[in-house]
PDB file of C-alpha atoms in Angstrom:
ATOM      1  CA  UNK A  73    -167.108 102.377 -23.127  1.00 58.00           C
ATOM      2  CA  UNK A  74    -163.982 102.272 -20.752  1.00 60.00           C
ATOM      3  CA  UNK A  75    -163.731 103.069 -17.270  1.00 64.00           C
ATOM      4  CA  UNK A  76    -161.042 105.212 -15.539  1.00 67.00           C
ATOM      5  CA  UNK A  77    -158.660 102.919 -14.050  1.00 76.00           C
ATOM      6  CA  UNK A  78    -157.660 104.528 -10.941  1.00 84.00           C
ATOM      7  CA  UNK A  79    -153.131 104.854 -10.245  1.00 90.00           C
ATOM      8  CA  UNK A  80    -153.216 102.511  -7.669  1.00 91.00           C
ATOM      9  CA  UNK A  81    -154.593  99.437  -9.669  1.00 90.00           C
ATOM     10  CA  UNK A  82    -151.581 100.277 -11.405  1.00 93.00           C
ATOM     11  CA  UNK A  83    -149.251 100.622  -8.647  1.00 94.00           C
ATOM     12  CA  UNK A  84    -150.503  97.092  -7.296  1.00 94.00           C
ATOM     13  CA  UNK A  85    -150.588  95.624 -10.650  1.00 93.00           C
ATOM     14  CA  UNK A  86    -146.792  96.293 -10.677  1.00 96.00           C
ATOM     15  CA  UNK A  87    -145.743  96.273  -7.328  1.00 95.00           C
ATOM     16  CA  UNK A  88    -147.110  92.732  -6.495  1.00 93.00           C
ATOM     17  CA  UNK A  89    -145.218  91.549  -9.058  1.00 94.00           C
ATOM     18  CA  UNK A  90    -142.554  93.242  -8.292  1.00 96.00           C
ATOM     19  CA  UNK A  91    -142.358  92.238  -4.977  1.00 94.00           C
ATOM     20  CA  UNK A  92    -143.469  88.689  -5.319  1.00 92.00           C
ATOM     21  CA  UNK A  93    -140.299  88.343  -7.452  1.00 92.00           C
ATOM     22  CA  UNK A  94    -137.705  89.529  -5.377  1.00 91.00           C
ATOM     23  CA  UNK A  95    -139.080  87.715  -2.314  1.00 89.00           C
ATOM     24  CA  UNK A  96    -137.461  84.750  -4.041  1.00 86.00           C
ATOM     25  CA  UNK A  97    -134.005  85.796  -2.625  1.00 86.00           C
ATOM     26  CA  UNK A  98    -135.031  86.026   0.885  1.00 83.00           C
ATOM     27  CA  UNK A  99    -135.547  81.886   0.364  1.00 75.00           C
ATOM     28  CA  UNK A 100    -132.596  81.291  -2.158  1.00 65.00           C
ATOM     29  CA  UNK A 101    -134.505  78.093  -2.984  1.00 65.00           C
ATOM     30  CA  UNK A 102    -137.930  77.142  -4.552  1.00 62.00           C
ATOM     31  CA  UNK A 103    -140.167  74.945  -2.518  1.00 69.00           C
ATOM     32  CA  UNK A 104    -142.078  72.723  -4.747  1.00 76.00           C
ATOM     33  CA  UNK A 105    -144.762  71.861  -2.724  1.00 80.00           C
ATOM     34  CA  UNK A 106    -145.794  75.568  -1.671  1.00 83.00           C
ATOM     35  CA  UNK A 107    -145.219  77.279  -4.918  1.00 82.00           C
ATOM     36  CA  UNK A 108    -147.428  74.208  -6.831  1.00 84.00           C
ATOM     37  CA  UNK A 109    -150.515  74.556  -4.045  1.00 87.00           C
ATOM     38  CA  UNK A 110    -150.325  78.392  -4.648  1.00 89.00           C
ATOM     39  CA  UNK A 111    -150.538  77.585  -8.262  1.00 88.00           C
ATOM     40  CA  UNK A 112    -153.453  75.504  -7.386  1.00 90.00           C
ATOM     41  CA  UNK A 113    -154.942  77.887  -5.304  1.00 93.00           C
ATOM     42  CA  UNK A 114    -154.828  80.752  -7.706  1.00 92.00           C
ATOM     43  CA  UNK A 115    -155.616  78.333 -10.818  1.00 92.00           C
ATOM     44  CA  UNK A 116    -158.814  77.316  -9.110  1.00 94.00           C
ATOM     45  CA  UNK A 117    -159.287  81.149  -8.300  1.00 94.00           C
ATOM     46  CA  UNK A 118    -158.930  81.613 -12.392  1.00 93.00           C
ATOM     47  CA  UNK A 119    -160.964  79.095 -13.238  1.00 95.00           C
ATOM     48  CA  UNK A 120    -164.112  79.907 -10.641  1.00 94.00           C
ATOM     49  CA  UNK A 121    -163.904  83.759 -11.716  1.00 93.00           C
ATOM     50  CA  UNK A 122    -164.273  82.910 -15.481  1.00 92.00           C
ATOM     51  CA  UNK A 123    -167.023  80.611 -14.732  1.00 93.00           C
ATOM     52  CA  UNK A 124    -168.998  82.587 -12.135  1.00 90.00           C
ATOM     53  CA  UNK A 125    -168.008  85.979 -13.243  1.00 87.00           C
ATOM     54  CA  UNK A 126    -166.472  86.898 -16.232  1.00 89.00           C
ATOM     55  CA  UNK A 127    -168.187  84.648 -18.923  1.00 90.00           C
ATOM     56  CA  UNK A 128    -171.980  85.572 -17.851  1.00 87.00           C
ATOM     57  CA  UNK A 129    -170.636  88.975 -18.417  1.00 83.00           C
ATOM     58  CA  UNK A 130    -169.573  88.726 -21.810  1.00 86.00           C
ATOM     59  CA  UNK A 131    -172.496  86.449 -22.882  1.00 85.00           C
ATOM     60  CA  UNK A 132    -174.712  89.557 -22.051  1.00 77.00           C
ATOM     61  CA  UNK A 133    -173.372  91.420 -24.637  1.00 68.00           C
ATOM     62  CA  UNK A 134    -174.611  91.274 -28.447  1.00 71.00           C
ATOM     63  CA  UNK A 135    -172.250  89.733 -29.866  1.00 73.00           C
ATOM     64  CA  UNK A 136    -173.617  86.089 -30.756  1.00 77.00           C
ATOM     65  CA  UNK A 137    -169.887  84.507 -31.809  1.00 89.00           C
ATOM     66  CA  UNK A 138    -167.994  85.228 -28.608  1.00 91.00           C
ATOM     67  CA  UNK A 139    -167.364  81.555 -27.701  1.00 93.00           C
ATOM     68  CA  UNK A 140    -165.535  81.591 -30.943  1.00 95.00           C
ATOM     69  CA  UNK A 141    -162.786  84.784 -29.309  1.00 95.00           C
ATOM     70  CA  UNK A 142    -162.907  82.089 -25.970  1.00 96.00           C
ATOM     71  CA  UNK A 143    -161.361  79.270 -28.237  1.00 97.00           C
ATOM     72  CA  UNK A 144    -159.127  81.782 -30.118  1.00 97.00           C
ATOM     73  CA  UNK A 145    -157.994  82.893 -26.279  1.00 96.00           C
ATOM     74  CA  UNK A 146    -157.402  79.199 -24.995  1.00 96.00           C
ATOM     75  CA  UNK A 147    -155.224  78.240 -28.348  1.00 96.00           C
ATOM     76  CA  UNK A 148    -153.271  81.304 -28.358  1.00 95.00           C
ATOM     77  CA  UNK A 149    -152.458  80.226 -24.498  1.00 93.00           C
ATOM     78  CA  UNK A 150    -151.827  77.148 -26.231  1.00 92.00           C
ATOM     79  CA  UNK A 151    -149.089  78.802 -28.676  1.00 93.00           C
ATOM     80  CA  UNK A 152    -147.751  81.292 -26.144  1.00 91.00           C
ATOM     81  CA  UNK A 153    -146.957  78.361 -23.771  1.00 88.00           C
ATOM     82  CA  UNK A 154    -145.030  76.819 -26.945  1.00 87.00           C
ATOM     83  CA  UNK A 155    -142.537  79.805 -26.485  1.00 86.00           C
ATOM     84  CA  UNK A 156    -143.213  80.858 -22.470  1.00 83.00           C
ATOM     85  CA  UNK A 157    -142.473  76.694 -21.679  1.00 79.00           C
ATOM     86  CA  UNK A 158    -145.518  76.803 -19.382  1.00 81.00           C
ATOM     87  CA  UNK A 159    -143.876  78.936 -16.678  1.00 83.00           C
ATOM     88  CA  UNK A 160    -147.537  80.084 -16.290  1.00 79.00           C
ATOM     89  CA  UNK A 161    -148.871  77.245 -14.334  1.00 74.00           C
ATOM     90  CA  UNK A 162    -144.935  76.588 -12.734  1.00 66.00           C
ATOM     91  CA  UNK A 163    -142.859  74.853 -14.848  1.00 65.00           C
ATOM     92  CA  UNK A 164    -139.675  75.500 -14.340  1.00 67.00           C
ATOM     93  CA  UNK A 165    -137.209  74.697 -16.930  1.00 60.00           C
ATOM     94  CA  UNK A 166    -133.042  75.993 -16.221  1.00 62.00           C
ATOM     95  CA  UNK A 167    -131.706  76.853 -18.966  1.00 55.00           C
ATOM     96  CA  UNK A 168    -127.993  76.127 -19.696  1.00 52.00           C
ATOM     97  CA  UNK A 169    -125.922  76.697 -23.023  1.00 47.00           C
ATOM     98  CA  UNK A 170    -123.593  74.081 -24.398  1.00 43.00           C
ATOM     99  CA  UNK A 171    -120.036  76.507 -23.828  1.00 45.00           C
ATOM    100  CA  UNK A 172    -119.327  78.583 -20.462  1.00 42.00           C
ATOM    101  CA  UNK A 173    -121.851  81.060 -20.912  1.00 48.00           C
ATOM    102  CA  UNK A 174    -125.273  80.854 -20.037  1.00 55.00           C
ATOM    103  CA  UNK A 175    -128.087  81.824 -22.236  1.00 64.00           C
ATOM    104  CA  UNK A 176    -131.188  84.224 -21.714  1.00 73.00           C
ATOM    105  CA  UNK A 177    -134.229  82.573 -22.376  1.00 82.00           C
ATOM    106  CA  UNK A 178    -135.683  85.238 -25.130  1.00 87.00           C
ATOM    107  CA  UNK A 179    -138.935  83.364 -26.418  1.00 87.00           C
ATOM    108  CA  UNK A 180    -139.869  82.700 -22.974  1.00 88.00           C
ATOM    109  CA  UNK A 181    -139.795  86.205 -21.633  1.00 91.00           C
ATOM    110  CA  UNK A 182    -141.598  87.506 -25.048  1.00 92.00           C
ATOM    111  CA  UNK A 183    -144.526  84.508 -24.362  1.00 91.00           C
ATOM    112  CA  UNK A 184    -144.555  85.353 -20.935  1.00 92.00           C
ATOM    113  CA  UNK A 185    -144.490  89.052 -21.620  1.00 94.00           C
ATOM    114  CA  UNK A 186    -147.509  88.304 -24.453  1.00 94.00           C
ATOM    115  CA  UNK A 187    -149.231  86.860 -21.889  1.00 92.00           C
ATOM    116  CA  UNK A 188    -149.463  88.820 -19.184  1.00 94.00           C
ATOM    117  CA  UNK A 189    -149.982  92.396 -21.857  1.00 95.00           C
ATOM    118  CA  UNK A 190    -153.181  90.533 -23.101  1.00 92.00           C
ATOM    119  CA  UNK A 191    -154.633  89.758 -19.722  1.00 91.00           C
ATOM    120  CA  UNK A 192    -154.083  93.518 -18.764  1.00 90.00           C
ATOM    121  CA  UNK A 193    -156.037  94.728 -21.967  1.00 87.00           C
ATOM    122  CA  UNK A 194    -159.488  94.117 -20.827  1.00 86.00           C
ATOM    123  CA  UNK A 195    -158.712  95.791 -17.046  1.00 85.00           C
ATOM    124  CA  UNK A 196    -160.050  99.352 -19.184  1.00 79.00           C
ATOM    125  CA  UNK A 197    -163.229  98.186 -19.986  1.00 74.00           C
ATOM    126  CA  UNK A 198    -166.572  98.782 -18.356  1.00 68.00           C
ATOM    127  CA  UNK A 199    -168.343  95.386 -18.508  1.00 62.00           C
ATOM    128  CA  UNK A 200    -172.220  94.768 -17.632  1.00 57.00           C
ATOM    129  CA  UNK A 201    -171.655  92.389 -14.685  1.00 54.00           C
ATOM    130  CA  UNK A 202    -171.102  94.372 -11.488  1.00 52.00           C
ATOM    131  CA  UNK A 203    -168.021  91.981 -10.282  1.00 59.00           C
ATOM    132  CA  UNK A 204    -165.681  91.619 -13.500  1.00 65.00           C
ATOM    133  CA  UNK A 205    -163.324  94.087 -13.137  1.00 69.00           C
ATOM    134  CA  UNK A 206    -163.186  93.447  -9.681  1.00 80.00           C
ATOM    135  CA  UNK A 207    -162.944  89.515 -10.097  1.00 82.00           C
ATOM    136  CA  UNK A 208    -160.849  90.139 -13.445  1.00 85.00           C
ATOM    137  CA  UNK A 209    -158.208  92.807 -11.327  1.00 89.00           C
ATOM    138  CA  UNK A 210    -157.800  89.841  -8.051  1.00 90.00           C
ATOM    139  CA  UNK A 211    -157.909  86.817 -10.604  1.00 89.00           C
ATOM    140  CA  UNK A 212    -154.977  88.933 -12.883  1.00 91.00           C
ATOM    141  CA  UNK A 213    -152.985  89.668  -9.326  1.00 92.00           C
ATOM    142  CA  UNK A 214    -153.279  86.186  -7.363  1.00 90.00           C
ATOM    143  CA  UNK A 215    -151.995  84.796 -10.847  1.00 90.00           C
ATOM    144  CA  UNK A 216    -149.068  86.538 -11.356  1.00 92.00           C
ATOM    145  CA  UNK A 217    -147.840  86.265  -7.636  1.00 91.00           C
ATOM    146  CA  UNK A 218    -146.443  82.642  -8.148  1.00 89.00           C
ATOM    147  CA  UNK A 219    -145.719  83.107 -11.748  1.00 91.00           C
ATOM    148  CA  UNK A 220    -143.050  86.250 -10.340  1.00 93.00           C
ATOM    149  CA  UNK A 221    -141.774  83.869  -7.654  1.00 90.00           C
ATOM    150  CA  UNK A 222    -140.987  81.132 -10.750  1.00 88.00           C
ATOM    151  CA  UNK A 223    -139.798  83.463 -13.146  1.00 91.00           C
ATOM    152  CA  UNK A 224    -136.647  85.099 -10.519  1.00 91.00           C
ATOM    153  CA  UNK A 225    -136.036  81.277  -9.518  1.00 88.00           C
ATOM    154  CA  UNK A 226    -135.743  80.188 -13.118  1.00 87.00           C
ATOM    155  CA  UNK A 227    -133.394  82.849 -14.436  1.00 89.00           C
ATOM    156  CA  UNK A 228    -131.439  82.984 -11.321  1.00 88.00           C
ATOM    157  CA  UNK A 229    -130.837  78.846 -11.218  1.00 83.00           C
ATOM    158  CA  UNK A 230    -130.142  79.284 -14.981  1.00 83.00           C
ATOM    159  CA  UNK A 231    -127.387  81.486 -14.024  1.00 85.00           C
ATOM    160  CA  UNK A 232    -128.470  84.978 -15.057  1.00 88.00           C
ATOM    161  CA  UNK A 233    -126.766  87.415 -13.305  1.00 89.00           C
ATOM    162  CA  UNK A 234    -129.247  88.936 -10.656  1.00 91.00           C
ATOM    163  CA  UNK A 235    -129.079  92.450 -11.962  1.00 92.00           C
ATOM    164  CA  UNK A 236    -130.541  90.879 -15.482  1.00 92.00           C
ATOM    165  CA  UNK A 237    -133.194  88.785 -13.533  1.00 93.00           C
ATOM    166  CA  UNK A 238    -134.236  91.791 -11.287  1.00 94.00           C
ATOM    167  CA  UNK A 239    -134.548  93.566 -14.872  1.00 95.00           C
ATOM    168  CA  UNK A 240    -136.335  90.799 -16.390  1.00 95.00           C
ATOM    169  CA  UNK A 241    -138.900  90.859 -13.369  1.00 96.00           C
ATOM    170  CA  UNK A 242    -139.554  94.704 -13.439  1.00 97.00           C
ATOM    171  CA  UNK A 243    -140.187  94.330 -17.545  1.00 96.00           C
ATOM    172  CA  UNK A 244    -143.033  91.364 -16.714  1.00 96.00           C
ATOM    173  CA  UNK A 245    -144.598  93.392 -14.299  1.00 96.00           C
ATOM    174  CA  UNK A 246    -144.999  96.305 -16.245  1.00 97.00           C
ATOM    175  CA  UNK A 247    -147.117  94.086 -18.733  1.00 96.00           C
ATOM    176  CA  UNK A 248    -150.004  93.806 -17.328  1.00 95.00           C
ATOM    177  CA  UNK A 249    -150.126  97.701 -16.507  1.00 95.00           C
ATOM    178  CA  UNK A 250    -148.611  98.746 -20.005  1.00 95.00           C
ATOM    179  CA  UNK A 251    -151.783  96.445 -21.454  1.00 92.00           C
ATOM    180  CA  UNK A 252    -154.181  97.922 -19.735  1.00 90.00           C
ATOM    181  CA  UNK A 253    -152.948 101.516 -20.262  1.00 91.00           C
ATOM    182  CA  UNK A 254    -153.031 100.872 -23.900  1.00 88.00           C
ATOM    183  CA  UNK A 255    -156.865  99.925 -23.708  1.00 84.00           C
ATOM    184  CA  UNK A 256    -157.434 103.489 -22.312  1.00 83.00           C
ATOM    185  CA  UNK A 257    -155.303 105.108 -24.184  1.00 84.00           C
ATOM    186  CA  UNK A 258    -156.567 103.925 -27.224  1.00 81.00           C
ATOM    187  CA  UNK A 259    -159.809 104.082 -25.895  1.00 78.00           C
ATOM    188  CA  UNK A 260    -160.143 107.939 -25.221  1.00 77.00           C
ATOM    189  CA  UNK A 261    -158.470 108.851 -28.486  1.00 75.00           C
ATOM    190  CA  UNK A 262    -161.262 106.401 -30.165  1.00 67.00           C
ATOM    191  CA  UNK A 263    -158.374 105.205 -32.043  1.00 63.00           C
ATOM    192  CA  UNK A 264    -159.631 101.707 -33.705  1.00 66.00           C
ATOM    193  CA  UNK A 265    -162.486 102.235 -31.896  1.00 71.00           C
ATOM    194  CA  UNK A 266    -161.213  99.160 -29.414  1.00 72.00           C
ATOM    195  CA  UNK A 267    -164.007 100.503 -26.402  1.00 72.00           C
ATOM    196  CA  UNK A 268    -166.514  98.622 -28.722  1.00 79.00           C
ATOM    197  CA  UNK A 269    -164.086  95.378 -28.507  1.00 81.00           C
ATOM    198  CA  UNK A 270    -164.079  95.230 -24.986  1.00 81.00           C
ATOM    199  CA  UNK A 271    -165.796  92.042 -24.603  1.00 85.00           C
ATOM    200  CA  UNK A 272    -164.315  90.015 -27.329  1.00 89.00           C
ATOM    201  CA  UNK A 273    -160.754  90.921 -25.471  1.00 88.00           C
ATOM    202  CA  UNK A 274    -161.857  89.649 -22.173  1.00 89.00           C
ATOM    203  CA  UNK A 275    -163.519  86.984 -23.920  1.00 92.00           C
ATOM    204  CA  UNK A 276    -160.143  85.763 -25.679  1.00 94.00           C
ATOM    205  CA  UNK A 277    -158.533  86.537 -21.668  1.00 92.00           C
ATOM    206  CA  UNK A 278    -160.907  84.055 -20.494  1.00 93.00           C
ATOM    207  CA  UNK A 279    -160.163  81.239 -22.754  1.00 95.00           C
ATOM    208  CA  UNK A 280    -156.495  82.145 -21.708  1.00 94.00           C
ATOM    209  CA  UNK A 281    -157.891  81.675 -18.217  1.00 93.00           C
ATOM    210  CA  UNK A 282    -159.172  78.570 -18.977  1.00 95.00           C
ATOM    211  CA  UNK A 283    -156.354  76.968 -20.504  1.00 94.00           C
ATOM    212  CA  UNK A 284    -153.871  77.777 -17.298  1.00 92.00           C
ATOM    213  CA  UNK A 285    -156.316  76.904 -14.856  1.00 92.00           C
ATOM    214  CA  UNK A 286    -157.292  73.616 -16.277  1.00 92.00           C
ATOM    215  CA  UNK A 287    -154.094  72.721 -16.953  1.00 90.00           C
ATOM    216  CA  UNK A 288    -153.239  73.404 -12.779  1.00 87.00           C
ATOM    217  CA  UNK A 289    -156.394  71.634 -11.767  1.00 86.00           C
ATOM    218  CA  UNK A 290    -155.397  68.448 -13.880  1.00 84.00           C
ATOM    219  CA  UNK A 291    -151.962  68.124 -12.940  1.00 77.00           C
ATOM    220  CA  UNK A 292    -151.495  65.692 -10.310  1.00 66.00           C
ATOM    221  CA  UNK A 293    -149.002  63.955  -7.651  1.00 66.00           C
ATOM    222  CA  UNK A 294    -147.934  60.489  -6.923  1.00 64.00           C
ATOM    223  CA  UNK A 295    -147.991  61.946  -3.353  1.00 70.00           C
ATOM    224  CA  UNK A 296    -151.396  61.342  -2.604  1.00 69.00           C
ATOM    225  CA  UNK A 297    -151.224  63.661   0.653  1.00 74.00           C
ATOM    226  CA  UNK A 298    -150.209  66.642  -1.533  1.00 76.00           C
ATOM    227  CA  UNK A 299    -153.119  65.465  -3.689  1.00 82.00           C
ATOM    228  CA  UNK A 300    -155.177  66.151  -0.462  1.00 86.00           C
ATOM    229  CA  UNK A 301    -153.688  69.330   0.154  1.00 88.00           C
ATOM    230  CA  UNK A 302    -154.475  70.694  -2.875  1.00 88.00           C
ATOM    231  CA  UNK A 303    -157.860  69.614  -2.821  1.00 90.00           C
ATOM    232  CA  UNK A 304    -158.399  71.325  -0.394  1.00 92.00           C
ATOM    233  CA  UNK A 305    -156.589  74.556  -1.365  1.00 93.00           C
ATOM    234  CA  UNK A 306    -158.697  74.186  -5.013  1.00 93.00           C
ATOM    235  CA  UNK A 307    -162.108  74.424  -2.883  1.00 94.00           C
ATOM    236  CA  UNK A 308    -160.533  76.817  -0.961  1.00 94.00           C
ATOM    237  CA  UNK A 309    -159.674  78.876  -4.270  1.00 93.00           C
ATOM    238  CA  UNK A 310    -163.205  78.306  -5.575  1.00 94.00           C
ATOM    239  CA  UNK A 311    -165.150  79.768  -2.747  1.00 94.00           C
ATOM    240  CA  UNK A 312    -163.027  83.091  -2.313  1.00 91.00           C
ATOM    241  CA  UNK A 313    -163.870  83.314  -6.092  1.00 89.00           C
ATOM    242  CA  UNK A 314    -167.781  82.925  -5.989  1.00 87.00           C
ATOM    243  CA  UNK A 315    -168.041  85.060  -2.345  1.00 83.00           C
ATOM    244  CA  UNK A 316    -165.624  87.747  -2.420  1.00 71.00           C
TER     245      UNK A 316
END
């Protein structure tokens, strides 16, 4: 079964993106320190929603190998960030070509693009637990919000023109929305019959999950009073996830 996904999940889906993006040229400059704690903050979110949330609710179902589509999801994450250069969890990585010109970074838009179409898929399902599309719609948005902010401040230091990056930013923001419209579409016309693959998709989403968020929560500082910081912004993270 799918649920209806109501227009302004997509509108917010998009828009928070959107806007996350193009706040970068209010700043002109990345701050480090804030963009990793928000990382951290969101990563924890991730990893406390999967954990709390979104893997009791796919253990319900009948389906005895879905730890199996969890390790397919947290290799593919694995692969994708082969292409994507781990812009997921903020690395940012300018990219510069050896003549005047400088060069678009193709395989890390299309694994960043992969990415964020695969966590959208499971938005359209209709899941057993009362909180996953809830946690799985907040988890997919606080996520993206840093990864928008990296994104415009990669391009734009590797010298794309800002027309291109603003481009570039409304294409990854329509990922998430284009994945989940997919799962509905194809779910209404009973078209591979996907509604009855709901939970191995969000099951492969949350070993994504759990590949970015681990790798946040194990990257550290030599500046042990970020390291406190982000303690405390990883607790902080965690809570929000198991209360709200």
């Amino acid at each position: 079964k799918h649920r209806a996904m109501n227009v302004w999940e997509y509108i917010l889906l998009f828009m928070s993106v959107t806007c996350a993006g193009l706040f970068y040229f209010f700043f002109k400059k990345t701050n480090s320190t804030y963009l990793k704690l928000s990382l951290a903050f969101t990563g924890s979110y991730l990893f406390a929603i999967s954990m709390v949330h979104l893997i009791p609710g796919v253990f319900t179902s009948d389906n005895l190998n879905i730890g199996y589509f969890i390790l397919f999801g947290f290799f593919l994450q694995l692969v994708l960030e082969y292409f994507s250069q781990g812009i997921e969890h903020g690395h940012i990585h300018v990219h510069h070509s050896h003549g005047h010109k400088n060069t678009f970074p193709v395989a890390m838009m299309a694994g960043l693009c992969i990415h964020s179409f695969l966590e959208g898929m499971p938005l359209a399902g209709n899941f057993k637990h009362d909180h996953a599309n809830h946690s799985l719609l907040t988890g997919i948005l606080l996520h993206h919000l840093p990864v928008a902010f990296a994104l415009v401040s990669m391009l734009t230091s590797s010298g794309i023109s800002k027309t291109w990056t603003i481009i570039n930013l409304l294409i990854f923001a329509m990922m998430a929305p284009a994945g989940a419209a997919l799962s509905v579409m194809l779910s209404e016309t009973d078209l591979f019959h996907i509604s009855q693959y709901f939970n191995q998709i969000m099951a492969v989403v949350i070993g994504i999950f759990l590949h970015i968020s681990t790798t946040i929560l194990f990257e550290s500082s030599s500046d042990h009073r970020f390291n406190l910081y982000k303690l405390v912004v990883i607790i902080f993270g965690a809570m929000l996830a198991i209360f709200f």
